[in-house]
GROMACS .gro file of C-alpha atoms in nm:
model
  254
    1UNK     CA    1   0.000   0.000   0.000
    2UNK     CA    2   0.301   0.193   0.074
    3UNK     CA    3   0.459   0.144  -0.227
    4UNK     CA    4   0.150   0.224  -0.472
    5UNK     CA    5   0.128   0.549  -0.249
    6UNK     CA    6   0.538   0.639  -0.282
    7UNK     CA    7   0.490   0.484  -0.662
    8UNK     CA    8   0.172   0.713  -0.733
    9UNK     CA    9   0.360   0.986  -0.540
   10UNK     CA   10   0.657   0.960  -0.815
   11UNK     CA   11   0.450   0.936  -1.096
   12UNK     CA   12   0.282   1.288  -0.996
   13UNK     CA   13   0.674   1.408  -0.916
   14UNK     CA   14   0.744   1.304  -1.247
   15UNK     CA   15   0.471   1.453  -1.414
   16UNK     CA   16   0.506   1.730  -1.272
   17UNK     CA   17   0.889   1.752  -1.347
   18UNK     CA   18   0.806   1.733  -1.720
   19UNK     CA   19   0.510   1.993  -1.684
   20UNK     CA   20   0.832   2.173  -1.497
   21UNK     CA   21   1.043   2.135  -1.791
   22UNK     CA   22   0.768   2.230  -2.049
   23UNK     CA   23   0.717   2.543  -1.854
   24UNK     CA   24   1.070   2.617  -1.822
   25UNK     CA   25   1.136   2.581  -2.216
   26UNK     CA   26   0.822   2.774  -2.267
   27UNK     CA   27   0.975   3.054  -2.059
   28UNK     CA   28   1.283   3.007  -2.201
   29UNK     CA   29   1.148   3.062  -2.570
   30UNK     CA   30   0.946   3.347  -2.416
   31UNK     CA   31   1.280   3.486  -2.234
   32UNK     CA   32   1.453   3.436  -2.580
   33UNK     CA   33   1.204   3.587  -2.763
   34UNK     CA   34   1.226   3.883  -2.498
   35UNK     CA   35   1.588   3.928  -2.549
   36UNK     CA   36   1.496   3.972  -2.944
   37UNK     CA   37   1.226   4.182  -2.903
   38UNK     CA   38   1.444   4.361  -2.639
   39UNK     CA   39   1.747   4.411  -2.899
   40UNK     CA   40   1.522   4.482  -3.176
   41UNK     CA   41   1.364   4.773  -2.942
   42UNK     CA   42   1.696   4.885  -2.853
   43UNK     CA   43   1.848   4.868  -3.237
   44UNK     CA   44   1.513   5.103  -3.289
   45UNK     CA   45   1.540   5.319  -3.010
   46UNK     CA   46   1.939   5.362  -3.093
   47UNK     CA   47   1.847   5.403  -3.446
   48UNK     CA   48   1.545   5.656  -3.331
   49UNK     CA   49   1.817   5.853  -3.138
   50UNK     CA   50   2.037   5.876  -3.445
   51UNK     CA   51   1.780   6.017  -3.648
   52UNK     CA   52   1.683   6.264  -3.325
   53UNK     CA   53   2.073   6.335  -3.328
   54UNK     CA   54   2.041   6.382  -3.701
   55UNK     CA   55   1.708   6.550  -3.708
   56UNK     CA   56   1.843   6.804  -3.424
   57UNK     CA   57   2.202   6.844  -3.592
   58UNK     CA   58   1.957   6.990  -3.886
   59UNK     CA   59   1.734   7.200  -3.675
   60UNK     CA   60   2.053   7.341  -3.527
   61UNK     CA   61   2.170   7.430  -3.883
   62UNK     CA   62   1.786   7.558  -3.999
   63UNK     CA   63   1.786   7.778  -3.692
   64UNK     CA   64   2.190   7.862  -3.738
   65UNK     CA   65   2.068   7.977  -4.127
   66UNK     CA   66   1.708   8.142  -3.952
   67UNK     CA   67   1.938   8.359  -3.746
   68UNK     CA   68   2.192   8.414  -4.008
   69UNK     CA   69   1.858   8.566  -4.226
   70UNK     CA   70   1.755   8.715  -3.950
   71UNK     CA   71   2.072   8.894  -3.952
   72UNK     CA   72   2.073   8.981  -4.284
   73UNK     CA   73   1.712   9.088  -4.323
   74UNK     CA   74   1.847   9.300  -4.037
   75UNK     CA   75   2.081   9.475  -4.264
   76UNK     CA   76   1.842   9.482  -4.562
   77UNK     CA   77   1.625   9.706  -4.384
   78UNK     CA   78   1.894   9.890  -4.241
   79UNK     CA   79   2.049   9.937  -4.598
   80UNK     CA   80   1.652   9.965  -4.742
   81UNK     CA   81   1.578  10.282  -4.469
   82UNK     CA   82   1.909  10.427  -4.608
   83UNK     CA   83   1.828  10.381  -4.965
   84UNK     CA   84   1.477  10.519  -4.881
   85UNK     CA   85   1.628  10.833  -4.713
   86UNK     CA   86   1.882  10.840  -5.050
   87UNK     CA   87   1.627  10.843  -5.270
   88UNK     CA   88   1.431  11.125  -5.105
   89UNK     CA   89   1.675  11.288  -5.106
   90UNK     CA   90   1.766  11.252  -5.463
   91UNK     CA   91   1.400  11.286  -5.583
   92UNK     CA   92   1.426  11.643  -5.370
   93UNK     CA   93   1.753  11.720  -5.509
   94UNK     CA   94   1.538  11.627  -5.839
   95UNK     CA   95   1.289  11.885  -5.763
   96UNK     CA   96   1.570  12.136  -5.694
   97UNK     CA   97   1.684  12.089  -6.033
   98UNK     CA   98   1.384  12.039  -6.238
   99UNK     CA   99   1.292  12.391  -6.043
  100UNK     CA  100   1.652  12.483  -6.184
  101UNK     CA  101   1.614  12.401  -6.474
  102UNK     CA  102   1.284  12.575  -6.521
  103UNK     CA  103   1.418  12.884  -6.367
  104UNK     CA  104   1.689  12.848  -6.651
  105UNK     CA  105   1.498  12.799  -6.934
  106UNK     CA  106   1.269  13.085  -6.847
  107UNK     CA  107   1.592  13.274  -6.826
  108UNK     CA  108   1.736  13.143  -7.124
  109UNK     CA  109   1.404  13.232  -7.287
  110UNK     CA  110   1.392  13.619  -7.155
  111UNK     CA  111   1.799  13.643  -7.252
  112UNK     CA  112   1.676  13.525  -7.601
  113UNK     CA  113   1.386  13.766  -7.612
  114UNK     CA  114   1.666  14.039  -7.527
  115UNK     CA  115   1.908  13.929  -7.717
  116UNK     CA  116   1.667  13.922  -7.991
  117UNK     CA  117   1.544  14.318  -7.943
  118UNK     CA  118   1.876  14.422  -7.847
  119UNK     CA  119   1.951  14.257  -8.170
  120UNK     CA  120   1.657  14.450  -8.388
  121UNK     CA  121   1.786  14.771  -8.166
  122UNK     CA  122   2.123  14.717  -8.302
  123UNK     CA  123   2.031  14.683  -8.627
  124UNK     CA  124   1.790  14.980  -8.626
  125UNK     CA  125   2.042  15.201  -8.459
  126UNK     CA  126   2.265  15.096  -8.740
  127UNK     CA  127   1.975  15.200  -9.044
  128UNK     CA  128   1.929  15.506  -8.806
  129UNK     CA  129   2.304  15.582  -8.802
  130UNK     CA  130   2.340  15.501  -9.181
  131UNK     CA  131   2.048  15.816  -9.198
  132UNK     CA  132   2.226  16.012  -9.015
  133UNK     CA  133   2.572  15.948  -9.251
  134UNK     CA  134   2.387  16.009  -9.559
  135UNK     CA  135   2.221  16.334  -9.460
  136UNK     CA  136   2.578  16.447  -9.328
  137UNK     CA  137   2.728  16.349  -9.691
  138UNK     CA  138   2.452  16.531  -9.840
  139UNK     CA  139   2.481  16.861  -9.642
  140UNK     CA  140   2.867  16.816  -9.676
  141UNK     CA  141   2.835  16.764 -10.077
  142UNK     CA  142   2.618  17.057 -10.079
  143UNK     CA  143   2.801  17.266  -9.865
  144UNK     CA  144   3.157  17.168 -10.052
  145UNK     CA  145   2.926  17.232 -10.435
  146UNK     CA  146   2.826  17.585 -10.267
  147UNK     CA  147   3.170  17.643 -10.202
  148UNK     CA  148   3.264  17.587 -10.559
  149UNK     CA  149   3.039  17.723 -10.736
  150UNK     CA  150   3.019  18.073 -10.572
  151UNK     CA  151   3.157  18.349 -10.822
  152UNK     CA  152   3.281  18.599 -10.619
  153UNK     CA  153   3.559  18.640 -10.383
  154UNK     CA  154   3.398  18.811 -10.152
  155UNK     CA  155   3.146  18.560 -10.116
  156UNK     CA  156   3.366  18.310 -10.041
  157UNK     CA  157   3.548  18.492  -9.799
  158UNK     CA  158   3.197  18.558  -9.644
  159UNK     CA  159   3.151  18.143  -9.669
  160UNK     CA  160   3.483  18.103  -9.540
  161UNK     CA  161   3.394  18.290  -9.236
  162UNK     CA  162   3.058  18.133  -9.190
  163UNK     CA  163   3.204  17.781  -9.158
  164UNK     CA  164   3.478  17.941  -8.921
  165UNK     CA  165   3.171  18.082  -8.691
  166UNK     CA  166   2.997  17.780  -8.715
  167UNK     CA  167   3.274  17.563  -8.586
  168UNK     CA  168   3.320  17.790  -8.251
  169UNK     CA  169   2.923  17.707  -8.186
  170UNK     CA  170   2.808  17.546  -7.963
  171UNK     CA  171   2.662  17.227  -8.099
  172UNK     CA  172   2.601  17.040  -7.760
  173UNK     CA  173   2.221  17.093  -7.734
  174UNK     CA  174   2.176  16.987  -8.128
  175UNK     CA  175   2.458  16.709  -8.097
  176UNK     CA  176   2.243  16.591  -7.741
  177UNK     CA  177   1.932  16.573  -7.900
  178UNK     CA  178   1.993  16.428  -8.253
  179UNK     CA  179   2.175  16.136  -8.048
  180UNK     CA  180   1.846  16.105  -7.850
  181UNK     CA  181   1.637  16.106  -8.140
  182UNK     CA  182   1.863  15.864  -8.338
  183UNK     CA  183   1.891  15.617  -8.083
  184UNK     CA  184   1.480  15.649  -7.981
  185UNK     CA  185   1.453  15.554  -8.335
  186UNK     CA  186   1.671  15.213  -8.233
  187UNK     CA  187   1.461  15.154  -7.936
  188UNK     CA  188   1.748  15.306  -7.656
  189UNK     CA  189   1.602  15.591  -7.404
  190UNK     CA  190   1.937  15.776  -7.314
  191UNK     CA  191   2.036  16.097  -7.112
  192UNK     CA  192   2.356  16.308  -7.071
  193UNK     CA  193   2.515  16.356  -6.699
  194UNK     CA  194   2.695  16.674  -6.584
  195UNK     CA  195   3.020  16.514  -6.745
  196UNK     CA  196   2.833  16.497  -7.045
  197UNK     CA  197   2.895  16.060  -7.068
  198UNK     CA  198   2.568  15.902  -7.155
  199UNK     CA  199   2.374  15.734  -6.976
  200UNK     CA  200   2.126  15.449  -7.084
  201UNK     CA  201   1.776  15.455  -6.912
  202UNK     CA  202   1.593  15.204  -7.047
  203UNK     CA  203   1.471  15.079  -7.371
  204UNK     CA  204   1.186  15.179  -7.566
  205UNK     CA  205   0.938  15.064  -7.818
  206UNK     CA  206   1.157  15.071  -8.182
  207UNK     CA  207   0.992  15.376  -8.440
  208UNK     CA  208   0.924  15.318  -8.796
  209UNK     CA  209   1.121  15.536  -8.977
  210UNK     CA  210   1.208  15.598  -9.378
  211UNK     CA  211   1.544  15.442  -9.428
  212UNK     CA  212   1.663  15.707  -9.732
  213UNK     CA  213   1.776  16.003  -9.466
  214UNK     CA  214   1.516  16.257  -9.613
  215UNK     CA  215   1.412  16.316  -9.237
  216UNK     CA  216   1.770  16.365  -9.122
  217UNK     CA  217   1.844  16.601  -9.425
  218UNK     CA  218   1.517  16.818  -9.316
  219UNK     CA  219   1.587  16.799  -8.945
  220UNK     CA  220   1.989  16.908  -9.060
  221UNK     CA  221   1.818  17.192  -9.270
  222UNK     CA  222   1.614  17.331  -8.995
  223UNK     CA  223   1.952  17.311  -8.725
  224UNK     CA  224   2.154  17.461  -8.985
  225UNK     CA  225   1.903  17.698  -9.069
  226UNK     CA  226   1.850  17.850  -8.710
  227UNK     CA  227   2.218  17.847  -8.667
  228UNK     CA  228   2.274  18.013  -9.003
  229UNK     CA  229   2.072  18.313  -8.871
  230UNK     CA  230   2.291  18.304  -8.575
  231UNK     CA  231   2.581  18.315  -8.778
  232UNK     CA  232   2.426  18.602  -9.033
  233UNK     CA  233   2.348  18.787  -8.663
  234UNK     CA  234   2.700  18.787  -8.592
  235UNK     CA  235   2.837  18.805  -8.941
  236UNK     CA  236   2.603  19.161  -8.964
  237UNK     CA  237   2.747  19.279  -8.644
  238UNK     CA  238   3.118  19.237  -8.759
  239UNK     CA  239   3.031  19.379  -9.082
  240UNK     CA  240   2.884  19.667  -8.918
  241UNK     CA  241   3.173  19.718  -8.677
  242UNK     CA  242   3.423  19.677  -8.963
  243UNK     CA  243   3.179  19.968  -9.084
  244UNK     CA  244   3.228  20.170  -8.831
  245UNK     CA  245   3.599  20.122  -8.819
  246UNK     CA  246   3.646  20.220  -9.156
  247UNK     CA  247   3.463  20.545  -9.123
  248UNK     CA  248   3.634  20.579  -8.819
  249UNK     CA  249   3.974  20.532  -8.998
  250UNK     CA  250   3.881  20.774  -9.257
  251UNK     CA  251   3.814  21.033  -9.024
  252UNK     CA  252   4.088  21.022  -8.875
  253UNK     CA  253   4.272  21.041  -9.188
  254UNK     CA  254   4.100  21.324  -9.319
   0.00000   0.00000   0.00000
């Protein structure tokens, strides 16, 4: 009875020790496929902390180039506030120019307006002068044919003498205003200081005048006219003192 009891007792043992063993190479595939799992984990988690390594070695260089444009979008609005403040300045040195130039052209414009009249002035005072030479050639012709062709002696003593008188006259007044006249005629308002130097006033609207001297010749007849009667004045009073000398003389001789 014993022995079926110990006998029974090592059957169960030995049951038992093989349900042992199962369990113990079931844990020991479990404990093996642990260890796999376990190195395959750490082969991922080593692999995931390469790429976080990696991934962070490239942030660092994103935020390394973020800050480096940071930087320069720093300067580029530094350099863009100066460029701004350049160019308003240049578009207001562009004003002052365009104002310039304006101011210039206008000028250039009046200068050519002046030069133009002082040009027409010119030239009239020249046609007013060339008047002025012909009637003078004409009163000297006439004067030099008067000359010649008087018979007597006497009369050209007489003529002689009137041309002497006339050159002591004074011709200031007539020489004054014929130069005012002529140069009117050009467009020039003049006047004479105490010196006598001339002295230009301003301009005046040009005169149409003939061009063939017939106005200077009548204006020259008229002057020489008046100071003909001037001279026969004082030719009449030397004759008449001579006069009186001579009867003076010849009393006295007698």
């Amino acid at each position: 009875m014993a022995e079926a009891i110990i006998a029974h007792q090592i059957t169960e043992m030995i049951a038992e020790l093989g349900s042992l063993r199962k369990s113990d190479a079931a844990q020991k595939t479990e404990i093996e496929n642990l260890r796999a799992q376990n190195d395959f984990h750490a082969n991922e988690a080593q692999m995931l902390r390469d790429l976080r390594l990696l991934y962070e070695a490239k942030l660092e260089q994103k935020d390394s180039k973020i800050l480096g444009l940071h930087v320069l979008l720093d300067k580029v609005k530094v350099e863009a506030g100066i460029y701004r403040d350049d160019l308003s300045e240049l578009r207001k040195q562009l004003k002052d120019l365009q104002a310039k130039h304006e101011s210039t052209q206008k000028q250039i414009c009046a200068t050519e307006a002046k030069l133009s009249r002082r040009n027409f002035q010119v030239a009239k005072l020249v046609s007013a002068l060339g008047r002025k030479v012909a009637a003078n050639r004409i009163s000297l012709v006439a004067l030099r044919a008067a000359y010649k062709i008087i018979p007597s002696l006497e009369h050209q003593v007489q003529y002689e003498k009137v041309l002497s008188m006339a050159k002591k006259l004074p011709h200031k007044t007539g020489i004054e205003r014929e130069m005012k006249e002529c140069l009117r005629e050009a467009g020039f308002s003049i006047s004479f200081d105490k010196k006598g130097f001339i002295v230009l006033s301003q301009s005046v609207d040009v005169a149409k005048v003939p061009v063939d001297g017939s106005k200077e010749l009548d204006e020259s007849i008229i002057i020489v006219d008046k100071d003909a009667d001037k001279i026969d004045d004082k030719v009449s009073e030397q004759d008449a003192q001579q006069s009186v000398k001579k009867d003076e003389d010849v009393q006295m001789s007698v």
